[in-house]
CSV table of C-alpha atoms and ligand atoms in Angstrom, one decimal:
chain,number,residue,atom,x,y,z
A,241,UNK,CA,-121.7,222.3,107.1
A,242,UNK,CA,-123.2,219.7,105.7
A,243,UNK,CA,-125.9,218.4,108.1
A,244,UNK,CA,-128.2,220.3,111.0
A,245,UNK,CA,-128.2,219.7,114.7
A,246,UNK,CA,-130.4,216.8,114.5
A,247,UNK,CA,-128.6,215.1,111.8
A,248,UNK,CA,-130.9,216.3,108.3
A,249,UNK,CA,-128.8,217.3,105.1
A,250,UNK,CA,-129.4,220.9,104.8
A,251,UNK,CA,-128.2,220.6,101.2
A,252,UNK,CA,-128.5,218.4,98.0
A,253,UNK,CA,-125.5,215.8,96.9
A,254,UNK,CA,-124.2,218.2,94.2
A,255,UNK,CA,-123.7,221.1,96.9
A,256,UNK,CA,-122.1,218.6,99.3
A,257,UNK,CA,-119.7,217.3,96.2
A,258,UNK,CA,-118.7,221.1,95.9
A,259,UNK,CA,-118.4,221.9,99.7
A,260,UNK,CA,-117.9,219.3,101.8
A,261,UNK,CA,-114.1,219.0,103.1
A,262,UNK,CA,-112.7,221.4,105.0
A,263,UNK,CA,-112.6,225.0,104.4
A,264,UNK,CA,-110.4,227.1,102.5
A,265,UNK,CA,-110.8,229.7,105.7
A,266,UNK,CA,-108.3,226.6,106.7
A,267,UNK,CA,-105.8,226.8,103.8
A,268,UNK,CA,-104.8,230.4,103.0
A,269,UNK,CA,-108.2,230.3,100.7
A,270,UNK,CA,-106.9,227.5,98.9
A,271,UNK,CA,-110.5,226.2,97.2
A,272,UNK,CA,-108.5,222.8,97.1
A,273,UNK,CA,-106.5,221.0,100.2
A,274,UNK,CA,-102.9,221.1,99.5
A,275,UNK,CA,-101.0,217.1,99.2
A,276,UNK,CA,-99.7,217.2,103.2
A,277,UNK,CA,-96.5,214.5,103.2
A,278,UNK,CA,-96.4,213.4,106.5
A,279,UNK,CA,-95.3,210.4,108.4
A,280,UNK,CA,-94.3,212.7,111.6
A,281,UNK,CA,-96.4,215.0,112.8
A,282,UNK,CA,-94.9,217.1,115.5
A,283,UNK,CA,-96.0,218.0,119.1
A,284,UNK,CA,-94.5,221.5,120.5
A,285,UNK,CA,-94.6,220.8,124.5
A,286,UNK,CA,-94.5,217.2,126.4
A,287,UNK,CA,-98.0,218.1,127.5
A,288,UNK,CA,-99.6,218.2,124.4
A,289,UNK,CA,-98.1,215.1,123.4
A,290,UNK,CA,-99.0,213.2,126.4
A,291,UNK,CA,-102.5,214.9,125.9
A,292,UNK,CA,-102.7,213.3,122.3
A,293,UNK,CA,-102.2,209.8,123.5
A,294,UNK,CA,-105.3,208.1,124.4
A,295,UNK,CA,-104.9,204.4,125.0
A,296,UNK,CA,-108.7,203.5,125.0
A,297,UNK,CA,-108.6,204.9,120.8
A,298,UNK,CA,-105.3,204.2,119.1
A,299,UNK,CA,-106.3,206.0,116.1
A,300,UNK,CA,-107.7,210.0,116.0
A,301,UNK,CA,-105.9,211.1,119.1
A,302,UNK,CA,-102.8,209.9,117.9
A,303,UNK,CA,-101.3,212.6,115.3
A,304,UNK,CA,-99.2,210.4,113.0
A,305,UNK,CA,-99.4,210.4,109.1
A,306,UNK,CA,-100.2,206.8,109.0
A,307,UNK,CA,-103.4,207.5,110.4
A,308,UNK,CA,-104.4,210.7,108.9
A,309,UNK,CA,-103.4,213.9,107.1
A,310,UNK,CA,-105.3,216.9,105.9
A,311,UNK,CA,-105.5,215.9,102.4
A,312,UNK,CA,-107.4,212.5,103.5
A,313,UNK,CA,-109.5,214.0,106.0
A,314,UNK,CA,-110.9,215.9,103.5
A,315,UNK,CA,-112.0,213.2,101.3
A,316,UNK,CA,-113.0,211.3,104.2
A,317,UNK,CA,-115.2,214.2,105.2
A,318,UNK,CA,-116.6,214.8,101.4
A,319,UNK,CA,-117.1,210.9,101.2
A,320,UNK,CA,-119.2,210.4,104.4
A,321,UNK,CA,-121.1,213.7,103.7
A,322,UNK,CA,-122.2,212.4,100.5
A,323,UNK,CA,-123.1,208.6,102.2
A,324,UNK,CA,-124.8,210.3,104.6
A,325,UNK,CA,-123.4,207.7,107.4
A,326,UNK,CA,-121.2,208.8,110.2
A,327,UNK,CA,-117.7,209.3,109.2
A,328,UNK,CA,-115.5,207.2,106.1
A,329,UNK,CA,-112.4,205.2,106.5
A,330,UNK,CA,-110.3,205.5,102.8
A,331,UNK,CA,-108.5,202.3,102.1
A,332,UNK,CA,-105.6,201.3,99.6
A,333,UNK,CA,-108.2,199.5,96.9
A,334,UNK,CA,-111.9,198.9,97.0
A,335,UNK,CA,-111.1,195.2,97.7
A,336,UNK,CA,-109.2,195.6,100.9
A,337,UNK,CA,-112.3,198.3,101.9
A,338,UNK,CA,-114.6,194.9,101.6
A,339,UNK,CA,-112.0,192.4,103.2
A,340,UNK,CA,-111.1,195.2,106.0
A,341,UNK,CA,-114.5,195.9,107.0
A,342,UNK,CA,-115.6,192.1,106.8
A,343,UNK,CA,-112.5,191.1,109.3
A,344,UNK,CA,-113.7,194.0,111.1
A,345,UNK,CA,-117.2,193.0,111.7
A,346,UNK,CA,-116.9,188.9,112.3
A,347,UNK,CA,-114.8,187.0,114.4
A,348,UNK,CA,-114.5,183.3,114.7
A,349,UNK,CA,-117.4,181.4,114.6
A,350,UNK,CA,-119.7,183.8,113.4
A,351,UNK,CA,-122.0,183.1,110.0
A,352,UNK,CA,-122.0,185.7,107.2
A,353,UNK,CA,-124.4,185.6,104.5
A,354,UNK,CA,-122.8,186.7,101.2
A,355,UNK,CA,-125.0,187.8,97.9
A,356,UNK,CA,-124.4,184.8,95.2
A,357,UNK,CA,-124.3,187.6,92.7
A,358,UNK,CA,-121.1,189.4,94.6
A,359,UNK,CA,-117.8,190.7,93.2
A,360,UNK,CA,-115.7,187.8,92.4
A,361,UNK,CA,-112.5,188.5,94.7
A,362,UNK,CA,-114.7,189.0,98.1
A,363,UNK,CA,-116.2,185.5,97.3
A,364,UNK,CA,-113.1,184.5,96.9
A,365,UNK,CA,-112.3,186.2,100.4
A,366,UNK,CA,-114.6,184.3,102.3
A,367,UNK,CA,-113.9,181.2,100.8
A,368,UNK,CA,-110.1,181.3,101.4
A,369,UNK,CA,-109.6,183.7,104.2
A,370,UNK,CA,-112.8,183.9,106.3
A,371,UNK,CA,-112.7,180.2,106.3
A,372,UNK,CA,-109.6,179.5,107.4
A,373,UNK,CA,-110.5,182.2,110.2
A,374,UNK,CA,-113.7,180.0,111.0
A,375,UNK,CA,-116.3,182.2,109.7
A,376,UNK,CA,-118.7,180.6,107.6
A,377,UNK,CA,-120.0,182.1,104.7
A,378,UNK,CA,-123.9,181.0,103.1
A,379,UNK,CA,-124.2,182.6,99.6
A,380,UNK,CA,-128.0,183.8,98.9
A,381,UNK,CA,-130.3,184.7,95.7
A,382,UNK,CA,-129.6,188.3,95.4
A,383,UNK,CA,-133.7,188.5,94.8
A,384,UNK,CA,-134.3,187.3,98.3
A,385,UNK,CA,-135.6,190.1,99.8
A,386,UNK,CA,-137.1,189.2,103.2
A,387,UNK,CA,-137.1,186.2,103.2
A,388,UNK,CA,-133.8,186.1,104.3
A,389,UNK,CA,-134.7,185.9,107.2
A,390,UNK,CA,-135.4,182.0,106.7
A,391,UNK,CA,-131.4,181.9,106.3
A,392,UNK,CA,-130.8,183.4,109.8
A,393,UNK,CA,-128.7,181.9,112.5
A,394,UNK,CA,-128.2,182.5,116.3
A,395,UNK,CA,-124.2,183.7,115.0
A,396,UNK,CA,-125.3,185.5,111.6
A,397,UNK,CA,-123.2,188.5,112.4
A,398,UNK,CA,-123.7,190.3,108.8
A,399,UNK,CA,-125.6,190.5,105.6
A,400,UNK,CA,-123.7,191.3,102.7
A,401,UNK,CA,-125.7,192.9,100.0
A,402,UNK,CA,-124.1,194.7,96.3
A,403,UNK,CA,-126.8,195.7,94.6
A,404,UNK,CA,-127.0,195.6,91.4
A,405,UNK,CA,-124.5,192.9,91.2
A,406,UNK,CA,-121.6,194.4,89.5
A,407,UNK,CA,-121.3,191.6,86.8
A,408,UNK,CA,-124.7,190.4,86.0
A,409,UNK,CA,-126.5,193.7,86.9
A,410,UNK,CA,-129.3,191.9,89.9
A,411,UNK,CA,-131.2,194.8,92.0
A,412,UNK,CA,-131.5,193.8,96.1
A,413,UNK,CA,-134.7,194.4,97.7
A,414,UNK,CA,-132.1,196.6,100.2
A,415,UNK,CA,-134.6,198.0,102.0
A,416,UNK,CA,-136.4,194.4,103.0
A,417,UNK,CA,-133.2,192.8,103.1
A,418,UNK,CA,-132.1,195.9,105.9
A,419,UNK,CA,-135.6,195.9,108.2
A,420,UNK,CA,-135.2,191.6,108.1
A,421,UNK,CA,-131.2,192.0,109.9
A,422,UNK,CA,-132.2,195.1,111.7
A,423,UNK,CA,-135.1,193.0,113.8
A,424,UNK,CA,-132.8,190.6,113.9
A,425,UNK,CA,-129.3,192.2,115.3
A,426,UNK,CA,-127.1,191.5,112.4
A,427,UNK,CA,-125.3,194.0,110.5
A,428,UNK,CA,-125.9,195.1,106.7
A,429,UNK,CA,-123.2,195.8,105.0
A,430,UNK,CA,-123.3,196.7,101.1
A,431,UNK,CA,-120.7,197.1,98.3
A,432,UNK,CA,-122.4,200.4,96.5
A,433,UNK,CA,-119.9,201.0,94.0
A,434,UNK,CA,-122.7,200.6,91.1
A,435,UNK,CA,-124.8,203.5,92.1
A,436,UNK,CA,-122.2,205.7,94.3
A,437,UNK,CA,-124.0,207.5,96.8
A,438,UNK,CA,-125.1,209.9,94.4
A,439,UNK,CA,-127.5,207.1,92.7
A,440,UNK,CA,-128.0,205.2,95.8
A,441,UNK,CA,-128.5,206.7,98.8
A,442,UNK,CA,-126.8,203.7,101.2
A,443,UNK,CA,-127.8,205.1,104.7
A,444,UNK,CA,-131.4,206.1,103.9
A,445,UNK,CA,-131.9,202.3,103.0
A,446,UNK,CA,-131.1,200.8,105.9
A,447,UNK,CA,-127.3,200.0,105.3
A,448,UNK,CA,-125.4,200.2,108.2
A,449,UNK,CA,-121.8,199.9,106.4
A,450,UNK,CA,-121.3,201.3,103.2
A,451,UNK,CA,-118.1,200.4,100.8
A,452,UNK,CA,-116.8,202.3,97.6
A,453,UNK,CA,-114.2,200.8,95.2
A,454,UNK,CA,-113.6,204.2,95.0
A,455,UNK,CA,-111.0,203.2,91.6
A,456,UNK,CA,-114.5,203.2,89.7
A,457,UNK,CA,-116.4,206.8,89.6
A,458,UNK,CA,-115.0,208.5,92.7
A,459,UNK,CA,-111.5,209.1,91.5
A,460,UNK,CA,-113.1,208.3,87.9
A,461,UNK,CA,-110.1,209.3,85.8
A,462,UNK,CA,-108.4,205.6,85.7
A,463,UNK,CA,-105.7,207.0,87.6
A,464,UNK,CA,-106.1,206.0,91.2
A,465,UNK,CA,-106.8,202.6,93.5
A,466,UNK,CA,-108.5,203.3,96.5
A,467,UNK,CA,-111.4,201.9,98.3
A,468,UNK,CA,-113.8,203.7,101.1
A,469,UNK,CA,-115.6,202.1,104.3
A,470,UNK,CA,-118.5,204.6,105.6
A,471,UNK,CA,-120.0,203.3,108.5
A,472,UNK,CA,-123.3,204.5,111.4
A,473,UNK,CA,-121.8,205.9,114.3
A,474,UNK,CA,-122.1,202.6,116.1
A,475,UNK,CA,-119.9,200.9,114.0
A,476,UNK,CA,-117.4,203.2,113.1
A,477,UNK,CA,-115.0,202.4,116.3
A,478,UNK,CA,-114.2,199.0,115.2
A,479,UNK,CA,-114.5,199.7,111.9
A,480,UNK,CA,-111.6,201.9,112.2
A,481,UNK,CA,-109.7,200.2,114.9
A,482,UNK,CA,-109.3,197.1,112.4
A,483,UNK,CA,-107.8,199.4,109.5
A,484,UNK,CA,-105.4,201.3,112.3
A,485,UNK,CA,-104.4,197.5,113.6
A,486,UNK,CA,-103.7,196.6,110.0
A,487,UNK,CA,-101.8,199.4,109.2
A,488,UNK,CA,-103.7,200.3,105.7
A,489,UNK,CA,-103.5,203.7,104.8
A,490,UNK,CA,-103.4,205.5,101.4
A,491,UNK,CA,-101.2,208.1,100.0
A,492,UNK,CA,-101.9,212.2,100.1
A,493,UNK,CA,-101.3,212.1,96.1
A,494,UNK,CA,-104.1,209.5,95.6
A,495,UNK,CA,-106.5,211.2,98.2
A,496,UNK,CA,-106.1,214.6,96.3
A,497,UNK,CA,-106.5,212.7,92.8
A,498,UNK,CA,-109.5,211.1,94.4
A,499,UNK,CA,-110.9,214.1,95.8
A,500,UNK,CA,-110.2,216.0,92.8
A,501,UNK,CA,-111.9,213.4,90.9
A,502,UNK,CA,-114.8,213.7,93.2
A,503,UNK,CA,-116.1,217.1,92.8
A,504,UNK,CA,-117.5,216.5,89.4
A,505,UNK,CA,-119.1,212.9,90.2
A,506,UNK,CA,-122.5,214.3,89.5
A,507,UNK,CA,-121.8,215.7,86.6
A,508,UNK,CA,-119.8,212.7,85.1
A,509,UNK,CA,-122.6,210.4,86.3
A,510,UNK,CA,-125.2,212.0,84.8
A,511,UNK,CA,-123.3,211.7,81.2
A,512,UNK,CA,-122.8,208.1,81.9
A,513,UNK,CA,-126.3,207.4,83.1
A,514,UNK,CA,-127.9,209.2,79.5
A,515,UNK,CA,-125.1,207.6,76.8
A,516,UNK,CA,-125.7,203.9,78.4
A,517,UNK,CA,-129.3,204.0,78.4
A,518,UNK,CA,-129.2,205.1,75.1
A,519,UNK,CA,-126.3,202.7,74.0
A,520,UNK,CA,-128.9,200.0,76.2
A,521,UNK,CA,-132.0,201.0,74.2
A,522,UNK,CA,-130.0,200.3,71.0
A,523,UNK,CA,-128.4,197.1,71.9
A,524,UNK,CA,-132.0,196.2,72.8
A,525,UNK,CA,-133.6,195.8,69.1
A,526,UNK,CA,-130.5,194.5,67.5
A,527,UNK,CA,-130.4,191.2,66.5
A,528,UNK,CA,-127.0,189.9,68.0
A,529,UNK,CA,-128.0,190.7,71.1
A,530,UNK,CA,-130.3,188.4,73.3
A,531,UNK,CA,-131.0,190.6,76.4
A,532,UNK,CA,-129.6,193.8,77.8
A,533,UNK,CA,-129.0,193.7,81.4
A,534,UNK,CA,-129.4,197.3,82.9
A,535,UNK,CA,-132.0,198.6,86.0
A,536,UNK,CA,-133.0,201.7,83.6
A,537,UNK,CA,-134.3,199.7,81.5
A,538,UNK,CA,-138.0,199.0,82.1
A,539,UNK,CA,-137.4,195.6,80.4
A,540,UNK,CA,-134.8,195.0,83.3
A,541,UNK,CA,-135.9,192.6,85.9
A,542,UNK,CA,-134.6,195.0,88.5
A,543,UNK,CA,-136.3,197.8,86.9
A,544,UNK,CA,-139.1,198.5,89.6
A,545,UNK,CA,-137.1,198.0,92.9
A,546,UNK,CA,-134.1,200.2,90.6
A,547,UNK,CA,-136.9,202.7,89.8
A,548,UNK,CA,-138.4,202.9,93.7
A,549,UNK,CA,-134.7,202.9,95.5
A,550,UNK,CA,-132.0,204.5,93.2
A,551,UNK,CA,-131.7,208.0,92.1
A,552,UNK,CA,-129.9,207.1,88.7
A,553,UNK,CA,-127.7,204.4,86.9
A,554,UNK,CA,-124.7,204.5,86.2
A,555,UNK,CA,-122.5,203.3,82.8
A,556,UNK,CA,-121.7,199.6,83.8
A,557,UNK,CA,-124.4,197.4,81.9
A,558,UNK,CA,-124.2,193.4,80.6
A,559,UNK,CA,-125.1,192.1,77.0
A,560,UNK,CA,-126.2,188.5,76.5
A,561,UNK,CA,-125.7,187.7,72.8
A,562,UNK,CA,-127.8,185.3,71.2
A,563,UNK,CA,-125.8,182.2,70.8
A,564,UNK,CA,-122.5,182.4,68.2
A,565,UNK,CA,-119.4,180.7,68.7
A,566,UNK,CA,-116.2,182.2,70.8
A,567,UNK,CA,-114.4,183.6,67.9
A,568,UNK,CA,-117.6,185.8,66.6
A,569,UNK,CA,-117.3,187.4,70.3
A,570,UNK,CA,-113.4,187.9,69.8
A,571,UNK,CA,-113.5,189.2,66.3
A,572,UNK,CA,-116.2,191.6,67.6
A,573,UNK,CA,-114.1,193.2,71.1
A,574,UNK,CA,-110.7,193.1,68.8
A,575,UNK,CA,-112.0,195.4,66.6
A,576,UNK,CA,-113.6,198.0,68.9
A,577,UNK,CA,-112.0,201.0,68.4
A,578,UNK,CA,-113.8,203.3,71.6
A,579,UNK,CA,-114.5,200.4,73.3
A,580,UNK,CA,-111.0,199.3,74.6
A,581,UNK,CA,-110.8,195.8,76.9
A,582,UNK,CA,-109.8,196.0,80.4
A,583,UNK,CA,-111.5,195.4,84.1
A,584,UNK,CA,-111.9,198.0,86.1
A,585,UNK,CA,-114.4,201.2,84.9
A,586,UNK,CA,-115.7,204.1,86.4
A,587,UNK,CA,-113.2,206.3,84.9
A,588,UNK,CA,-114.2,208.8,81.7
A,589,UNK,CA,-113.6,205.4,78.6
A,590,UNK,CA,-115.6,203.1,77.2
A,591,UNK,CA,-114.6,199.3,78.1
A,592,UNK,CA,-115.8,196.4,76.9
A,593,UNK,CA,-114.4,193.1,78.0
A,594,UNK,CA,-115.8,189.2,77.8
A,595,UNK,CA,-117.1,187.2,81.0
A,596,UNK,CA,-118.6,184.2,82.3
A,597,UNK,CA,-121.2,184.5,85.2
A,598,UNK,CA,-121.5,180.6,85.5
A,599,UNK,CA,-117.9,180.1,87.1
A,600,UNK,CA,-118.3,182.7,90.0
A,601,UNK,CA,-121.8,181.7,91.7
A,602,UNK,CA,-123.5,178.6,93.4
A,603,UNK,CA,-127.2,179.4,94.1
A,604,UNK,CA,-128.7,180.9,90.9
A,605,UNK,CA,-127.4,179.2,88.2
A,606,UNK,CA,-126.3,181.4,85.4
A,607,UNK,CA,-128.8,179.9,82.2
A,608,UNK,CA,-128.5,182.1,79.6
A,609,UNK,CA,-127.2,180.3,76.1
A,610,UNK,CA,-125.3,183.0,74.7
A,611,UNK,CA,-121.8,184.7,75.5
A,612,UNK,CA,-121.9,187.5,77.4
A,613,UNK,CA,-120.4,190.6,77.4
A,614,UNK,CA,-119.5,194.0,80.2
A,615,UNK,CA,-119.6,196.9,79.0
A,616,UNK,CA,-118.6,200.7,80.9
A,617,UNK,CA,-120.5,203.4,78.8
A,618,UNK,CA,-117.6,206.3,79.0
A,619,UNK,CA,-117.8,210.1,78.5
A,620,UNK,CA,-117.7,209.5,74.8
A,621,UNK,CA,-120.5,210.7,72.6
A,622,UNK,CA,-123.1,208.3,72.5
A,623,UNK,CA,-123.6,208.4,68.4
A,624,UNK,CA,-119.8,207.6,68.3
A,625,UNK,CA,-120.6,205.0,71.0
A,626,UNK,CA,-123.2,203.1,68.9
A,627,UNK,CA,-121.3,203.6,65.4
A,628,UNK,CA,-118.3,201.7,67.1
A,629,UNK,CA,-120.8,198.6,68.4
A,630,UNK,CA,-122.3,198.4,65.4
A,631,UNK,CA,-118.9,198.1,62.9
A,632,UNK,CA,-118.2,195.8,65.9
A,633,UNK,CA,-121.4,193.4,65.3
A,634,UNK,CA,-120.3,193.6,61.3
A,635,UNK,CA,-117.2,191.6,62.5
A,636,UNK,CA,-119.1,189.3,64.4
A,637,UNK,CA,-121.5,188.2,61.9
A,638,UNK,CA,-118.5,187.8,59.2
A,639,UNK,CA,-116.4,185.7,61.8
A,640,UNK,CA,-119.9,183.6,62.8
A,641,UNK,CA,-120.4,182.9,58.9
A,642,UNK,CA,-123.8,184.9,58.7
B,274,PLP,C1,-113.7,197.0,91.2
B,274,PLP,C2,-114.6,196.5,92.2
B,274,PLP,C3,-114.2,196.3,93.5
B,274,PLP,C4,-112.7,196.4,93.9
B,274,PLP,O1,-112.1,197.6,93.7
B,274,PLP,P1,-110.5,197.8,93.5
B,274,PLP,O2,-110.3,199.2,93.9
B,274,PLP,O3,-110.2,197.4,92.1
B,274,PLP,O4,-109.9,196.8,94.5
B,274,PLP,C5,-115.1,196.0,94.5
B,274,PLP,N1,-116.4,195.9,94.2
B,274,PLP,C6,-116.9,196.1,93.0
B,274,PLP,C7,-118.3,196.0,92.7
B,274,PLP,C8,-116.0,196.4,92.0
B,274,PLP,O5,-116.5,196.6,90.7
């Protein structure tokens, strides 16, 4: 239902969030698809279970609850509707969506070029695993746009783009960095967990594999791991061949949780998008507080490319404090009361946790004097929000001595 005969959306992301996945024609009018346990699926004659066995495609033909019930259908369904790409894969964290779809894409001997400004773990991937796989991995300036193409090799199998860069907040010239690959025959593959496809419309950009840690605001309750691949129609095959040979799948409970959680992602990212800019606009003229790094911002670096590409921004946003020593930061975060420390956001709370850009990058040097702090802008109200930073920048001043 969701797209014509020659592939257009008939209908805008909030109607696809609400409609997409099945139909409850399909589930004794059900508006949600029941939790289907299922390792075995059962086939009543030998001739329709000969007829399901394809050898070309081990995975789609083959009923089997490994690769596929009802309940994940549907979020694969809702998910790829909302991309706009092909179909979705749902993996068992947003992690082993990245590492799947890399292993899935490259083979030995091939050159990947990674954003500098990625996700710590897949760095981390490529310099452990792809390595030892012989794939070689060149990290790039996330501002590149391009001129990429200056960093091309006969074996560059795939660009790499997450965009902004989910610690330090960097917008990718995607659409450059996509037309650059593109003449060039190499893949562009993009961690859009940031944005979601409600903010960033992957496909439409020129991205050719799309990921979700869907943990963040997919399920966006705290409650779930999961990750999702959504790939073109070219690439889907091996794509999902590689997470069939691998034997990841996730569990009906998590796929209805996720779904569940899905429906409302507009709505949630909305909220999130107006607290944080206003918690952003705040931190911005305080006097603790060196820089805010968030694309809404018009004093955001990214700001123009955010404002041209994305659709919205979401709650995740970085503060640079002007310089103070460690235990005015500590005495600050340990006395948050809405703004609770852990990794991981997306889901309806504030969190507000310390990090170091410098350790996880190699081409642009992290310069900035000051500590630096994450924050996830939750469902809270944003008055509450800002009353809680501020008692919080009280305790830093008294611990720094000011
Ligand atoms: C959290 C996160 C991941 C990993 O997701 P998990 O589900 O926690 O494995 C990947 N990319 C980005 C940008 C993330 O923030």
């Amino acid at each position: 239902m969701s797209r014509s005969a020659d592939g257009e959306r008939r209908v805008a992301s909030d109607t696809l969030l609400v409609h997409s996945g099945g139909h409850p024609r399909d589930r004794h009018g059900a508006v949600n698809p029941p939790v289907y346990r299922a390792s075995t699926i059962l086939f009543p004659t030998v001739a329709d279970f000969e007829a399901a066995r394809n050898p070309a495609t081990r995975f789609d033909t083959v009923r089997y609850g490994q690769l596929g019930t009802p309940t994940t259908f549907a979020l694969e369904e809702t998910i790829a509707a909302l991309e706009g790409g092909y179909r979705a894969t749902l993996l068992p964290s947003g992690l082993s969506a990245i590492t799947t779809a890399l292993l899935a894409l490259l083979r030995s001997g091939d050159h990947l070029l990674m954003v500098d400004t990625t996700y710590t773990p897949t760095r981390h991937f490529c310099d452990t695993i792809l390595t030892r796989f012989g794939v070689e991995t060149t990290y790039y300036d996330p501002r590149i746009g391009g001129r990429i193409a200056t960093l091309f090799r006969p074996n560059t199998r795939v660009v790499f783009l997450e965009s902004p860069g989910s610690m330090t907040m960097e917008v990718q010239d995607v659409p450059a960095i996509a037309d650059a690959a593109h003449a060039a025959g190499i893949v562009v593959a993009m961690d859009n967990t940031w944005a979601t496809p409600y903010f960033f419309p992957a496909f439409a950009h020129g991205v050719d594999v799309s990921i979700q840690a869907a943990t963040k605001y997919v399920a966006g309750h705290a409650d779930v791991m999961m990750g999702t691949i959504t790939t073109t129609e070219a690439l889907y095959e091996p794509v999902r061949s590689m997470v069939a040979e691998l034997g990841h799948c996730v569990s009906p409970d998590d796929a209805y949780l996720a779904l569940r959680g899905l429906r409302t992602l507009g709505v949630r990212l909305e909220r999130h998008q107006r607290s944080a800019l206003r918690v952003a606009e705040w931190l911005s003229g305080r006097p603790e507080v060196a820089r805010v790094l968030y694309p809404a911002l018009p004093s955001d670096p990214g700001h123009a490319l955010w404002s041209r590409d994305f659709r919205g921004a979401s709650g995740l946003l970085g503060v640079v404090l002007a310089p103070v020593p460690k235990r005015a930061v500590d005495a600050m975060l340990d006395n948050l009361e809405l703004f609770r420390m852990g990794v991981s956001w997306g889901g309806y709370e504030s969190l507000a946790i310390p990090m170091n850009p410098a350790s996880s990058r190699t081409v642009v040097p992290w310069r900035e004097a000051g500590p630096y702090v994450r924050l996830h802008v939750g469902l809270e109200d944003p008055d509450d929000l800002i009353a809680d930073l501020a008692r919080g920048f009280e305790c830093l001043r008294a611990a720094a001595g000011r």
